[in-house]
Coordinates of C-alpha atoms and ligand atoms in Angstrom, one line a residue:
X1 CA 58.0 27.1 96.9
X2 CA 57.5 26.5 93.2
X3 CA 55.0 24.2 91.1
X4 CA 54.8 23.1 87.7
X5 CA 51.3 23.4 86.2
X6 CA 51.0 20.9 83.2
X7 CA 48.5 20.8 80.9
X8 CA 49.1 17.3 79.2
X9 CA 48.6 16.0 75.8
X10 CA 50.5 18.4 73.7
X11 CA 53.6 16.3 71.4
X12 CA 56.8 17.6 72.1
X13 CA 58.2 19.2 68.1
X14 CA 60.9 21.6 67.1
X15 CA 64.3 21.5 67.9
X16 CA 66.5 22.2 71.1
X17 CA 70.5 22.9 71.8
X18 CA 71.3 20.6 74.6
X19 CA 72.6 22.3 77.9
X20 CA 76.5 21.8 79.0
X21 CA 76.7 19.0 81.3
X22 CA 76.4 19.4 84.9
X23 CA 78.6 16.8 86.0
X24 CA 81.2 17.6 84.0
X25 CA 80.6 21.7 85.0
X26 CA 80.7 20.8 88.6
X27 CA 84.4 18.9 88.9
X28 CA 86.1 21.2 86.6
X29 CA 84.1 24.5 88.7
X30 CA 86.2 23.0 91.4
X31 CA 89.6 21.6 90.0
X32 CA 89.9 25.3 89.0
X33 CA 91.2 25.9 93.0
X34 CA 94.1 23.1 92.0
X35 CA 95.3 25.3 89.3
X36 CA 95.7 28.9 91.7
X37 CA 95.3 30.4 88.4
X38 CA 92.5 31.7 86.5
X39 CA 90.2 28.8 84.3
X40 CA 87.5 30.1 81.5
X41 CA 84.7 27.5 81.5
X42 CA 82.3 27.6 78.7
X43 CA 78.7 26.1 78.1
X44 CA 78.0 26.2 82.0
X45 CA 74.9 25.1 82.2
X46 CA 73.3 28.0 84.4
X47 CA 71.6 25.4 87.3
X48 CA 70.9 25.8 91.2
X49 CA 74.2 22.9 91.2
X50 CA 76.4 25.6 89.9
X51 CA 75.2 28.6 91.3
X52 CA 76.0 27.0 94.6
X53 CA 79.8 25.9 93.2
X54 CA 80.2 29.5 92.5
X55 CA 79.2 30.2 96.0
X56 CA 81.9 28.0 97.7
X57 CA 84.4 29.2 95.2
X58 CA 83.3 32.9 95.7
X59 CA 83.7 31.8 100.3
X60 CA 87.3 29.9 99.3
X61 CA 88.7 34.0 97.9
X62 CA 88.5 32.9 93.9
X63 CA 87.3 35.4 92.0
X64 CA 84.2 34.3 89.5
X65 CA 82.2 36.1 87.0
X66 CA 79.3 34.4 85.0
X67 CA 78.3 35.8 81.8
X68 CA 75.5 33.8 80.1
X69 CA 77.4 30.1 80.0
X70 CA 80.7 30.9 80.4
X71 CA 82.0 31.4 84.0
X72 CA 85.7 32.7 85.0
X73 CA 87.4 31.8 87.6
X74 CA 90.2 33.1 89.5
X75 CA 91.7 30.8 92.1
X76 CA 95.4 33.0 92.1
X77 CA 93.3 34.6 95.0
X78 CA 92.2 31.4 96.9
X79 CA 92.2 32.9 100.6
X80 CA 90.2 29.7 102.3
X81 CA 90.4 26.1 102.7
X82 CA 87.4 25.5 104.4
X83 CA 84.1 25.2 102.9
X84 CA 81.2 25.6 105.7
X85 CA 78.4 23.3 106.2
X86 CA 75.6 25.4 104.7
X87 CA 77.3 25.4 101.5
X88 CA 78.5 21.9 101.8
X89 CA 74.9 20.3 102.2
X90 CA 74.0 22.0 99.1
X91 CA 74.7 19.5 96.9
X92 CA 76.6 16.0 96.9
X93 CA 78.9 17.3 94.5
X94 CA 80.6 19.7 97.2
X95 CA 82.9 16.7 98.4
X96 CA 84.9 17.3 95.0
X97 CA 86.8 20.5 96.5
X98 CA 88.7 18.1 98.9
X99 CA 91.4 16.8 95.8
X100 CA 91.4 20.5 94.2
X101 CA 92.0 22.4 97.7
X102 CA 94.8 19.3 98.6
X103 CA 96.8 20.1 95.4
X104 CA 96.3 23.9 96.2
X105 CA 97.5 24.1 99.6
X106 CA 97.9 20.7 101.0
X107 CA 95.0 21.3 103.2
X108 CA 90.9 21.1 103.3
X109 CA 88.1 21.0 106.0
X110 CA 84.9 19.8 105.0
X111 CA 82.2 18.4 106.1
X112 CA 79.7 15.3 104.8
X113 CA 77.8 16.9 101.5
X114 CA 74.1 17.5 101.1
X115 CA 72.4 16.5 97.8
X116 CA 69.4 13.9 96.3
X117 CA 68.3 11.1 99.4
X118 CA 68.5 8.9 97.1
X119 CA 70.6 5.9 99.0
X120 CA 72.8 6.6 101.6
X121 CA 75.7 8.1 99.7
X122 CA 78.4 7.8 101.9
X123 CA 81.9 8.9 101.5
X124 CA 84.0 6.2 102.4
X125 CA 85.9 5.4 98.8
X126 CA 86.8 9.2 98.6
X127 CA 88.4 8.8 102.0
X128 CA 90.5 5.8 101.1
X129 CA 91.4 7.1 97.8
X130 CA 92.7 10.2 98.7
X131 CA 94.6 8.5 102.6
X132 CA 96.1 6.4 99.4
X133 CA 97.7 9.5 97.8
X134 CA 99.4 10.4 101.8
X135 CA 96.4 12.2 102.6
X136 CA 95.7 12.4 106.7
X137 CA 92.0 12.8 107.1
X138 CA 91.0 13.5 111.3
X139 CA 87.1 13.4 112.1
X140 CA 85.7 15.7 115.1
X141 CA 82.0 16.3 115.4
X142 CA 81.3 15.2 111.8
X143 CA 84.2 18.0 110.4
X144 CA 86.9 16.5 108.1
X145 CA 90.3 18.2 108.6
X146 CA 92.3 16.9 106.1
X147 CA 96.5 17.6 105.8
X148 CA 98.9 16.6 103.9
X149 CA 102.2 15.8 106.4
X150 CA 104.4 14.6 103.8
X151 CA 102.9 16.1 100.5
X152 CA 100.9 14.1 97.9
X153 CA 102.7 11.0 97.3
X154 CA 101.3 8.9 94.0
X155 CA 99.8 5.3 94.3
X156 CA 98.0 2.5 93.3
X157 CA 93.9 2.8 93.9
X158 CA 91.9 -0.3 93.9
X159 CA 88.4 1.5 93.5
X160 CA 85.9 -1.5 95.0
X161 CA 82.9 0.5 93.3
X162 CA 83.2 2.8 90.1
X163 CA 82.3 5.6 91.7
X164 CA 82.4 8.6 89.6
X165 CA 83.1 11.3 92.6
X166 CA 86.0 8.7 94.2
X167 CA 87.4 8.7 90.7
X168 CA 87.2 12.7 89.9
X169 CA 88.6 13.4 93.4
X170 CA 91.3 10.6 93.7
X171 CA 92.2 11.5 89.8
X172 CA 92.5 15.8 91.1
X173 CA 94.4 15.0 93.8
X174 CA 97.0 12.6 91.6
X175 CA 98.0 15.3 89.3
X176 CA 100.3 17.1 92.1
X177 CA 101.6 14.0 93.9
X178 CA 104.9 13.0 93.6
X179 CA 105.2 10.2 90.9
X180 CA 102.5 8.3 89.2
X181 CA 99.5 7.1 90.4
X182 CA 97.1 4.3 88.7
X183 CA 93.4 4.0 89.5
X184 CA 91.8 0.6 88.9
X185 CA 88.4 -0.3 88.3
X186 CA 88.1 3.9 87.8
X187 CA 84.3 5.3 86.4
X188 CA 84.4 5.2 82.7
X189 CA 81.5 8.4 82.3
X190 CA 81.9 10.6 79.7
X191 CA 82.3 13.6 82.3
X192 CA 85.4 12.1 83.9
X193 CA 87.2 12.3 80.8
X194 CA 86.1 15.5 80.0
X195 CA 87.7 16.2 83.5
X196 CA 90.7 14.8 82.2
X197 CA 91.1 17.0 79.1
X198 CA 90.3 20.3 81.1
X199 CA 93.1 19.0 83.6
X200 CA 95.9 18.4 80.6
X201 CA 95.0 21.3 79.4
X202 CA 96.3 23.0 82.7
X203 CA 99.6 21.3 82.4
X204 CA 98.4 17.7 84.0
X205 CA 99.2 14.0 82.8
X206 CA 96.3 12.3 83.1
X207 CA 95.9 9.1 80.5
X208 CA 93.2 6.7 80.2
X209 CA 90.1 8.4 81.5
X210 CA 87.1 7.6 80.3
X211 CA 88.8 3.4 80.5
X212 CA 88.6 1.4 83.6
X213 CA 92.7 1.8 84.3
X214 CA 93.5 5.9 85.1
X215 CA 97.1 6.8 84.6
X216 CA 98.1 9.9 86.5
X217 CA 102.3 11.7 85.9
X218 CA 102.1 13.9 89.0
X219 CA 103.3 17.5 88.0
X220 CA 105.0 20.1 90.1
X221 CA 102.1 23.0 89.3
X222 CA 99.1 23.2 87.1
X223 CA 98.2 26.4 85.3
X224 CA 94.7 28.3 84.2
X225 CA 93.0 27.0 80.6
X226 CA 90.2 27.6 78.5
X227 CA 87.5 24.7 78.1
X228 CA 84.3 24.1 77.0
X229 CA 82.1 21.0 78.7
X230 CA 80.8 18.3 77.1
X231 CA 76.7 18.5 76.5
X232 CA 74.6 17.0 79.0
X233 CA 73.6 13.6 78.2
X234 CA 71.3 13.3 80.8
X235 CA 69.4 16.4 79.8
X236 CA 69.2 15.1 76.3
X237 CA 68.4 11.5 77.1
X238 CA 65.0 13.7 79.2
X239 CA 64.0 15.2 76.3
X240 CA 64.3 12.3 74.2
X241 CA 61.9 10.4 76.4
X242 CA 59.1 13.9 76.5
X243 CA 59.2 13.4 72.7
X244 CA 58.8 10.0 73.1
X245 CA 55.9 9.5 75.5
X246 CA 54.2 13.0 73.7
X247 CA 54.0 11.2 70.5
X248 CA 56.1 13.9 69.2
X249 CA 59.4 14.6 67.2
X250 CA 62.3 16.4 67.7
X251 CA 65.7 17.4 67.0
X252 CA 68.4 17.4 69.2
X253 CA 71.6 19.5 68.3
X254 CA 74.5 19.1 69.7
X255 CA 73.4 16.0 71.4
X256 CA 76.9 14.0 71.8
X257 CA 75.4 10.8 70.7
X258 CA 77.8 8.3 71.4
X259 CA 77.4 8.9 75.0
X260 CA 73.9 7.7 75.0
X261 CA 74.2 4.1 73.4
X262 CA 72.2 2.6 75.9
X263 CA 69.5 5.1 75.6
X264 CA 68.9 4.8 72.0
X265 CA 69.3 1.2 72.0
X266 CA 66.5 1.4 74.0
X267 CA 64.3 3.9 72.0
X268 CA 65.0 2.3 69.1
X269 CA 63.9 -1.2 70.6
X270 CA 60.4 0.6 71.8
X271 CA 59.4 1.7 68.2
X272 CA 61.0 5.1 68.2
X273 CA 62.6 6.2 64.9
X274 CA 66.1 8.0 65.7
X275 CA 68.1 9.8 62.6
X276 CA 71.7 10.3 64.0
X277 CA 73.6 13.3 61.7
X278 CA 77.1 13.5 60.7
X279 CA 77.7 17.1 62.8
X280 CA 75.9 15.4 66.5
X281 CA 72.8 16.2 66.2
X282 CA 70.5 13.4 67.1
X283 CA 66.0 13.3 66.0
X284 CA 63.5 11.6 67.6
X285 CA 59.6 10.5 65.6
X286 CA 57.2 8.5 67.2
X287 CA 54.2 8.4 66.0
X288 CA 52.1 5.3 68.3
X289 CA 51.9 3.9 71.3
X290 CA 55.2 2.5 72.6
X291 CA 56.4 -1.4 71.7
X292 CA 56.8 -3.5 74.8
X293 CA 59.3 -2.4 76.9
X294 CA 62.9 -4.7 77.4
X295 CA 63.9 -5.7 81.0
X296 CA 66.6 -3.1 81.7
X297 CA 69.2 -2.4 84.9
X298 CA 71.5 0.0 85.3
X299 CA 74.5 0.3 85.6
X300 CA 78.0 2.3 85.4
X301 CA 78.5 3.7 82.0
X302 CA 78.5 2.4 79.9
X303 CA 75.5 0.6 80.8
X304 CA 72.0 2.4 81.5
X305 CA 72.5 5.0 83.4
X306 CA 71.0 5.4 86.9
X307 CA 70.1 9.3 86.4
X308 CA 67.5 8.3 83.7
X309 CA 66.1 5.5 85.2
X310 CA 63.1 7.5 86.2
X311 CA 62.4 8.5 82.9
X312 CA 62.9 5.5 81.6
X313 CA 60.0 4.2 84.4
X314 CA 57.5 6.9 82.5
X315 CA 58.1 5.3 78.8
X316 CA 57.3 2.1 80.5
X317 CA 54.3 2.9 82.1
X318 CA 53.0 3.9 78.5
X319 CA 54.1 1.0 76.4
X320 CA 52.5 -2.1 75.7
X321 CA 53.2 -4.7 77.7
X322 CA 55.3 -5.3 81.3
X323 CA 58.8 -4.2 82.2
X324 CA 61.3 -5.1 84.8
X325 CA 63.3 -1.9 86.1
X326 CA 66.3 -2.3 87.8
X327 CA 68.1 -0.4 89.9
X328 CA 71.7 -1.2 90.8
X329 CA 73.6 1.9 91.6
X330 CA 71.5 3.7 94.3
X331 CA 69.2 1.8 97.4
X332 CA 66.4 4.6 97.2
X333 CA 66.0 5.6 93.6
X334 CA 62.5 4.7 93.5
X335 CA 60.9 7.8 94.7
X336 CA 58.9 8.3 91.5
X337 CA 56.9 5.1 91.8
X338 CA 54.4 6.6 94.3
X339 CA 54.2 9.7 92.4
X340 CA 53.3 7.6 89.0
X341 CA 50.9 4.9 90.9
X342 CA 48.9 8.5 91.7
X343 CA 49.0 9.4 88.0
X344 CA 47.6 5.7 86.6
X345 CA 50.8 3.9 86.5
X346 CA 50.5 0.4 87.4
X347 CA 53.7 0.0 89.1
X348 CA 55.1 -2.7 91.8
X349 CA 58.6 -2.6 93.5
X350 CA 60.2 -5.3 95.1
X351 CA 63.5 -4.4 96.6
X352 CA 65.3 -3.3 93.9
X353 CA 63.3 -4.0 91.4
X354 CA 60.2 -2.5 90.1
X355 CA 57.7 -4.4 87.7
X356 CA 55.9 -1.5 85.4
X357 CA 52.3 -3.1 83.5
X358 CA 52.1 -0.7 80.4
X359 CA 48.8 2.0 80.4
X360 CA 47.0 3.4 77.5
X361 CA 46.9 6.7 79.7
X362 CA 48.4 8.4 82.5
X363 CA 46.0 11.1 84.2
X364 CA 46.8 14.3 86.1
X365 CA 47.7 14.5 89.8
X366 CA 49.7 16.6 92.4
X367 CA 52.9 14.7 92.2
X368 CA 55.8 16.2 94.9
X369 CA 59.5 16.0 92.5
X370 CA 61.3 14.2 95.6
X371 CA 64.4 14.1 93.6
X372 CA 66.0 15.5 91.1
X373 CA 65.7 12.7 87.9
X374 CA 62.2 11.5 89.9
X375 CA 61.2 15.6 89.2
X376 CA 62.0 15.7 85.9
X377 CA 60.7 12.6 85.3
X378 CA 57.3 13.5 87.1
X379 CA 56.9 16.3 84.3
X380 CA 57.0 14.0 81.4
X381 CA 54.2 12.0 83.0
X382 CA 52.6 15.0 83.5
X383 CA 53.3 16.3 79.6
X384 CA 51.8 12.6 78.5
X385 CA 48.9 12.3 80.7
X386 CA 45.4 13.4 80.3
X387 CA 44.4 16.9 82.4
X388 CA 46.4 18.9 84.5
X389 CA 49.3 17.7 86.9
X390 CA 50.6 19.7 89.3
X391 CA 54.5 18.9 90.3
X392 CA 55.7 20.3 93.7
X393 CA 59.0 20.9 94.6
X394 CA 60.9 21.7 91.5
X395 CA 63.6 23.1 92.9
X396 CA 65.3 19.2 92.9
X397 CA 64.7 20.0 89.0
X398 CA 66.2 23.4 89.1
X399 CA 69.4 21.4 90.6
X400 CA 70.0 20.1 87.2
X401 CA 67.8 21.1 84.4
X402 CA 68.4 23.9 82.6
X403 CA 65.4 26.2 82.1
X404 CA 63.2 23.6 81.7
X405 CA 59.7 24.5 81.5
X406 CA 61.1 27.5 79.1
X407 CA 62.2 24.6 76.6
X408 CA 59.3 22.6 76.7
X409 CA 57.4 25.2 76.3
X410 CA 59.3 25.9 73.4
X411 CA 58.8 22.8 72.2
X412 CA 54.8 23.1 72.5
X413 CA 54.4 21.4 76.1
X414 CA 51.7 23.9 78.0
X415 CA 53.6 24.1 81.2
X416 CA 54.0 27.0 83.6
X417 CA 55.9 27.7 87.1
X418 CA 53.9 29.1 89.8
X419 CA 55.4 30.1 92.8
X420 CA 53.4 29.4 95.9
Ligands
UD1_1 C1 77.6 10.8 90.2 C2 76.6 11.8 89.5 C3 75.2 11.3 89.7 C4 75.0 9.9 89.2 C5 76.1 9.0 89.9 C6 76.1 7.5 89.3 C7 77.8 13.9 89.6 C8 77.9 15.3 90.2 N1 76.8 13.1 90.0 O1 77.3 10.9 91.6 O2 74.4 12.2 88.9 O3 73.8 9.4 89.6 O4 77.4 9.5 89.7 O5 76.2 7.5 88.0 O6 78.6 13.5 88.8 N2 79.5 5.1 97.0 C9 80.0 4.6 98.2 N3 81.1 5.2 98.7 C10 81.7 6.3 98.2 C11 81.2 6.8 97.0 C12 80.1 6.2 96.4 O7 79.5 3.6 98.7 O8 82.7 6.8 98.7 C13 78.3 4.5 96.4 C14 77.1 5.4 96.3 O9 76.4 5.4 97.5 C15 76.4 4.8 95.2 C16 77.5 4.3 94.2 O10 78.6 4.2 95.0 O11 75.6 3.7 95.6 C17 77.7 5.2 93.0 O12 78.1 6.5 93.5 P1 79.0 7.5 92.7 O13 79.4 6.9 91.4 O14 80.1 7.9 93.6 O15 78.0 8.7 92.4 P2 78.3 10.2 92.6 O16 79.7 10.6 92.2 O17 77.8 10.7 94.0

């Protein structure tokens, strides 16, 4: 088990390159199987997430190589169609090799995925989405066998919810049906039109993503490409927020701005001083204590977005005044608030809402990182607060955070890992 040890008070300054974004790495890792051909996928962010993709591709026969951040992959050797249930419960992101395995044989067998408990996360919209396209899906002792009788047919999809995964798989799968297919009410996030383009690239006809109505021209095959992934938004929306509650200032390149509107409407509202520039890159100064603090909720993109919730619950507990958090998109994303309360924070939930009274100061504590976005937000408590903080169970932030102590160390945080 690993810790991070955090000596707080140091402000965050220098500059960073912001990591390729996991969930856009993850979906186009797996819609590589669609293509039985060999993909090229650049700025992987190198995470627990996609070490465990590489995994399941490695068990389905595709050949991979990772060098640095760009990973190969070879699925003109796919041998498999069934991914077990150790790798499955990995991550919640496994469930997005059912449309990529579908348009590569007509066949997967899956089981539920693993991932953050941070709501119940159930499958249900991925089901229907896919039964749409002609999929049969049959259920024995929690296994998913799903065939394709009469091949992928296209259709219309009603999404009730915009769920990103439903949309990712439902928009896979669509590119070899027969026909066209539309998805209503489809998730507008950045990484499902970054999907999108990897999957024209192969040879698919996929217009709209990244707008609520998904076009999809079902093509007979899909071919290998080259792409690079979009950078993480999340990732650079974190470090934001460290600069922000260390009083600090830095400079973001690559930090694909316009993805993070509501972000830096928010920043900007708190009294932090953002200088966009021409080429992406994106810098944050603050030099006092946070203004009051807006009531904010999240929502789908392009609304606030639920992964940094948590961090936005740390800049609240700092700034002057109260703020009303909350949370629309998951039932249990407020893991963090116990974790904080032990640090200072003066925190109160009440169903999905939680009620944050500004501090002058956090103080150190043994926190436990209970998910992924709680973790990370755990260590900028812990880089803000006064003495030393000690945050357990960091792999939920190796899931999705890109050598993070080594950045913030680079940026002047005094953090180390320490494996117990
Ligand atoms: C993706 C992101 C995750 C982010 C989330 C919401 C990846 C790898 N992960 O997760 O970081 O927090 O979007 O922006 O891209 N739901 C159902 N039935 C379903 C599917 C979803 O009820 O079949 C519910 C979920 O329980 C949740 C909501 O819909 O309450 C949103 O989930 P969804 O958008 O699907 O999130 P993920 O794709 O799992």
């Amino acid at each position: 088990m690993a810790s991070f040890v955090i000596h707080g008070g140091n402000p965050l300054r220098g500059e960073h390159t912001v990591q390729g974004a996991k969930n856009s790495a993850l979906p186009i890792l797996a819609a590589a199987v669609a293509t039985k051909s060999k993909c090229v996928v650049h700025r992987c962010p190198m995470l627990s997430d996609v070490t465990a993709t590489l995994q399941i591709l490695r068990h389905l026969g595709c050949r991979v190589t990772q060098t640095n951040g760009c990973v190969e992959v070879d699925a003109s050797t796919l041998t498999s169609a069934e991914i077990p249930m150790c790798l499955m419960r990995e991550m919640r992101s496994s469930i997005i090799f059912m449309g990529p395995l579908l348009c590569a044989v007509g066949e997967a067998t899956l089981c539920a995925p693993g991932g953050c408990e941070i709501g119940l996360r159930p499958i249900d919209m991925h089901v229907d989405a896919l039964c749409a396209l002609g999929v049969q899906i049959d259920e024995q002792n929690g296994l998913l066998r799903c065939t394709v009788p009469n091949g992928l047919i296209g259709a219309r999809i009603a999404l009730q919810f915009a769920s990103v995964g439903a949309t990712e798989n439902a928009m896979i799968a669509a590119t070899a049906a027969r026909g066209v297919t539309v998805i209503s009410n489809a998730a507008r996030e950045p990484e499902i039109a970054d999907l999108a383009r990897f999957l024209n690239r192969c040879g698919a006809r996929i217009h709209g993503a990244g707008e609520g109505v998904i076009v999809v021209e079902g093509v007979k095959t899909l071919h290998g490409a080259e792409h690079t992934v979009i950078p993480d938004r999340i990732a650079a929306m974190t470090l934001l927020c460290a600069a922000a509650v260390t009083k600090g200032e830095i400079l973001l390149r690559g930090a694909a701005q316009d993805h993070m509107d509501a972000m830096r409407n928010l920043l900007e509202r708190i009294g932090c001083t953002l200088r966009q520039f021409p080429n992406g890159d994106l810098a944050l100064k603050l030099k006092r204590r946070l203004d009051s603090f807006p009531s904010i909720h999240t929502a789908p993109y392009p609304g606030f977005p639920t992964d940094a919730q948590a961090a936005a619950m740390v800049l609240a507990s700092l700034a002057n005044g109260t703020a009303i958090i909350k949370e629309t998109i998951f039932e249990n994303r407020f893991r963090h608030v116990s974790e904080l309360r032990r640090m200072g924070a003066r925190i109160r939930v009440e169903e999905r809402v939680a009620v944050v009274e500004g501090v002058e100061k956090l103080h150190g504590a043994h926190v436990d990182a209970c998910d992924l976005r709680a973790g990370s937000a755990l260590v900028l408590a812990g880089l803000a607060a006064e003495g030393t903080t000690v945050v357990n169970n960091i792999w939920h932030i190796d899931r999705g955070c890109e050598q993070f102590e080594i950045t913030l160390k680079q940026l002047g945080a005094d953090i180390k890992r320490e494996e117990v």
